[in-house]
GROMACS .gro file of C-alpha atoms in nm:
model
  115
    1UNK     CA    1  -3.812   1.706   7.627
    2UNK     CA    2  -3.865   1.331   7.501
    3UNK     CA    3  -3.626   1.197   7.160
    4UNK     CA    4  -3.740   0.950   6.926
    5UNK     CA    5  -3.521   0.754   6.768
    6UNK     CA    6  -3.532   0.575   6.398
    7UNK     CA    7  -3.240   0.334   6.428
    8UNK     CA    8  -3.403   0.182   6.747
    9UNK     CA    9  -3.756   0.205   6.705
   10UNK     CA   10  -3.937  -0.117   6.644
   11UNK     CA   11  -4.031  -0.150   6.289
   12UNK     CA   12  -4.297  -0.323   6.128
   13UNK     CA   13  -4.249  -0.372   5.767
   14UNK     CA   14  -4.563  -0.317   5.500
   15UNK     CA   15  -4.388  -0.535   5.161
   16UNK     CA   16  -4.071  -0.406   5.187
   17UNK     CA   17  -4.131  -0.115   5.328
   18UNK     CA   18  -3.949  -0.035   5.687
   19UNK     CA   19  -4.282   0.158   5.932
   20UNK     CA   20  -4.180   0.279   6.230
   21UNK     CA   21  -4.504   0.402   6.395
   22UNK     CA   22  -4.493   0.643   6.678
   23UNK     CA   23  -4.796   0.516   6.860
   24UNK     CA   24  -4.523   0.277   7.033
   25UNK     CA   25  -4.382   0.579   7.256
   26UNK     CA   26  -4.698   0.611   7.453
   27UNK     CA   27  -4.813   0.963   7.346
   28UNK     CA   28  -5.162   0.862   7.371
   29UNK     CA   29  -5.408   1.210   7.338
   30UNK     CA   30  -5.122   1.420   7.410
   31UNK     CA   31  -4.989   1.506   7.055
   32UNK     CA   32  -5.292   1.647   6.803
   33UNK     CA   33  -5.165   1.417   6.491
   34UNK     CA   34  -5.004   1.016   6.472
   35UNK     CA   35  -4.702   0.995   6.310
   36UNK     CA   36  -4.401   0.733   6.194
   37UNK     CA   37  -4.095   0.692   5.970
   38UNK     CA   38  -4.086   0.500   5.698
   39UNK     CA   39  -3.805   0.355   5.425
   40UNK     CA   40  -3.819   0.272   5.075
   41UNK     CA   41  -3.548   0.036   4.962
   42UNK     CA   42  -3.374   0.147   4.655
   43UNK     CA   43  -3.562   0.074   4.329
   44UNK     CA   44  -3.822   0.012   4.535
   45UNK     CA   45  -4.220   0.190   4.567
   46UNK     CA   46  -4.481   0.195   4.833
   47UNK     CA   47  -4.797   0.020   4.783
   48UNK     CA   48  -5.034   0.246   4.654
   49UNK     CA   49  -5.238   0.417   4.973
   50UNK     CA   50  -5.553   0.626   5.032
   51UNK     CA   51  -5.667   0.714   5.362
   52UNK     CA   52  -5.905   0.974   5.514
   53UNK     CA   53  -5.642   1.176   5.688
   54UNK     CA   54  -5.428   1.466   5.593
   55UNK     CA   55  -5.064   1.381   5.548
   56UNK     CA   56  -4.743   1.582   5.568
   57UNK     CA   57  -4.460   1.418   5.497
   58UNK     CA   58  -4.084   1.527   5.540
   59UNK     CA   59  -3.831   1.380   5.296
   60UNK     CA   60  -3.541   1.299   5.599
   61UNK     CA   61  -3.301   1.101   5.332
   62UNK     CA   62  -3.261   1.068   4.975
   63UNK     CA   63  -3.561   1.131   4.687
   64UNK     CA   64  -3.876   1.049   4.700
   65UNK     CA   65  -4.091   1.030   4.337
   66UNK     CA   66  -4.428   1.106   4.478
   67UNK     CA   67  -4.734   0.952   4.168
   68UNK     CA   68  -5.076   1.131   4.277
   69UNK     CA   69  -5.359   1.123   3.988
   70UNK     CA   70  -5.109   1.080   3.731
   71UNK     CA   71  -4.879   1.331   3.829
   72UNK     CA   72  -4.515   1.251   3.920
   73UNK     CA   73  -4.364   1.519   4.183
   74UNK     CA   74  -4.022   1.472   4.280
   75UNK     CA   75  -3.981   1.593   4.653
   76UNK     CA   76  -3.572   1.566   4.733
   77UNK     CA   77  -3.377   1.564   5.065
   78UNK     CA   78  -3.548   1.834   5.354
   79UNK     CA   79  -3.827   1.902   5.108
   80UNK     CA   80  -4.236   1.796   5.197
   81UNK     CA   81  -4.537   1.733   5.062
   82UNK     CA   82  -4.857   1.737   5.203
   83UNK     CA   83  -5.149   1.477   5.062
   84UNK     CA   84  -5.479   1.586   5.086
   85UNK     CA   85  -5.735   1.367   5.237
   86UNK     CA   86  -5.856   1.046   4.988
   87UNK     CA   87  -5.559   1.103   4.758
   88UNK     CA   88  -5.447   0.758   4.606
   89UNK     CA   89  -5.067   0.779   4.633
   90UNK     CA   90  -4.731   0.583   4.526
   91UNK     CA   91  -4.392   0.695   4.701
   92UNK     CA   92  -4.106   0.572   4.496
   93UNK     CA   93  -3.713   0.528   4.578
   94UNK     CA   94  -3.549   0.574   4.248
   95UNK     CA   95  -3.200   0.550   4.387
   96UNK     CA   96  -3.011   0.255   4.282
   97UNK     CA   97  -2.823   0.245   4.613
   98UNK     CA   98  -2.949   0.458   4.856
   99UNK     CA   99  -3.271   0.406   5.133
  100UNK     CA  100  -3.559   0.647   5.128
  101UNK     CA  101  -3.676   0.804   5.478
  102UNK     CA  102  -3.975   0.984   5.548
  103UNK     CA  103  -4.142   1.080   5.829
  104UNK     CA  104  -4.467   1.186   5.785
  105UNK     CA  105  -4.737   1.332   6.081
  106UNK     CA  106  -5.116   1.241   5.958
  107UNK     CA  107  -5.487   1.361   6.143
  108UNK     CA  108  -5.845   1.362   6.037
  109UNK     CA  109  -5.913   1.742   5.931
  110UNK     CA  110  -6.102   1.983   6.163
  111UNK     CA  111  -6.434   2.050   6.008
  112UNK     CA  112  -6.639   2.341   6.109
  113UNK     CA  113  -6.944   2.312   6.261
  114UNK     CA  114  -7.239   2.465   6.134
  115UNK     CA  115  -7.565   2.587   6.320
   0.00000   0.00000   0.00000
């Protein structure tokens, strides 16, 4: 069994935002997904991403306000959401007083192959 731990993993910071990537514990190949934490600062947002991966995301503390093609979902504490591949997205931290956390596990989708 390996732990991972938030509080002491080194962070990189994207605006405000607190990333705390998990390529840093040497997984390499073994694990079929990347993955990291990151925190929103209260009254604080994400910059507005897009990437070719899937993306599941688990809401670890607080709320997160998640803006996708003009639709607001709000996603609280132990809840997920999972962003398809391409989909523009803004996480926001609504709280006026409390940090955002989410960890979220990302890959490139299996395609099938076709003869």
């Amino acid at each position: 069994m390996r732990t991972f731990d938030l509080v002491t993993g080194e962070s990189l910071f994207v605006n405000d935002l607190r990333v705390v990537r998990w390529e840093q514990y040497g997984l390499g190949s073994t694990m079929p997904f990347q993955a990291m934490w990151y925190s929103v600062p209260p009254g604080d947002e994400s910059p507005i991403d897009q990437h070719p991966e899937l993306e599941l995301s688990i809401v670890v503390a607080g709320t997160a306000h998640v803006l996708v093609g003009g639709t607001e979902t709000e996603v609280s504490h132990g809840n997920a959401f999972l962003l398809d591949t391409k989909e523009a997205h803004v996480v926001q931290n609504r709280s006026a007083d409390e940090v955002l956390t989410v960890f979220s596990a990302y890959w490139h989708p299996v395609t099938a192959d076709h003869d």
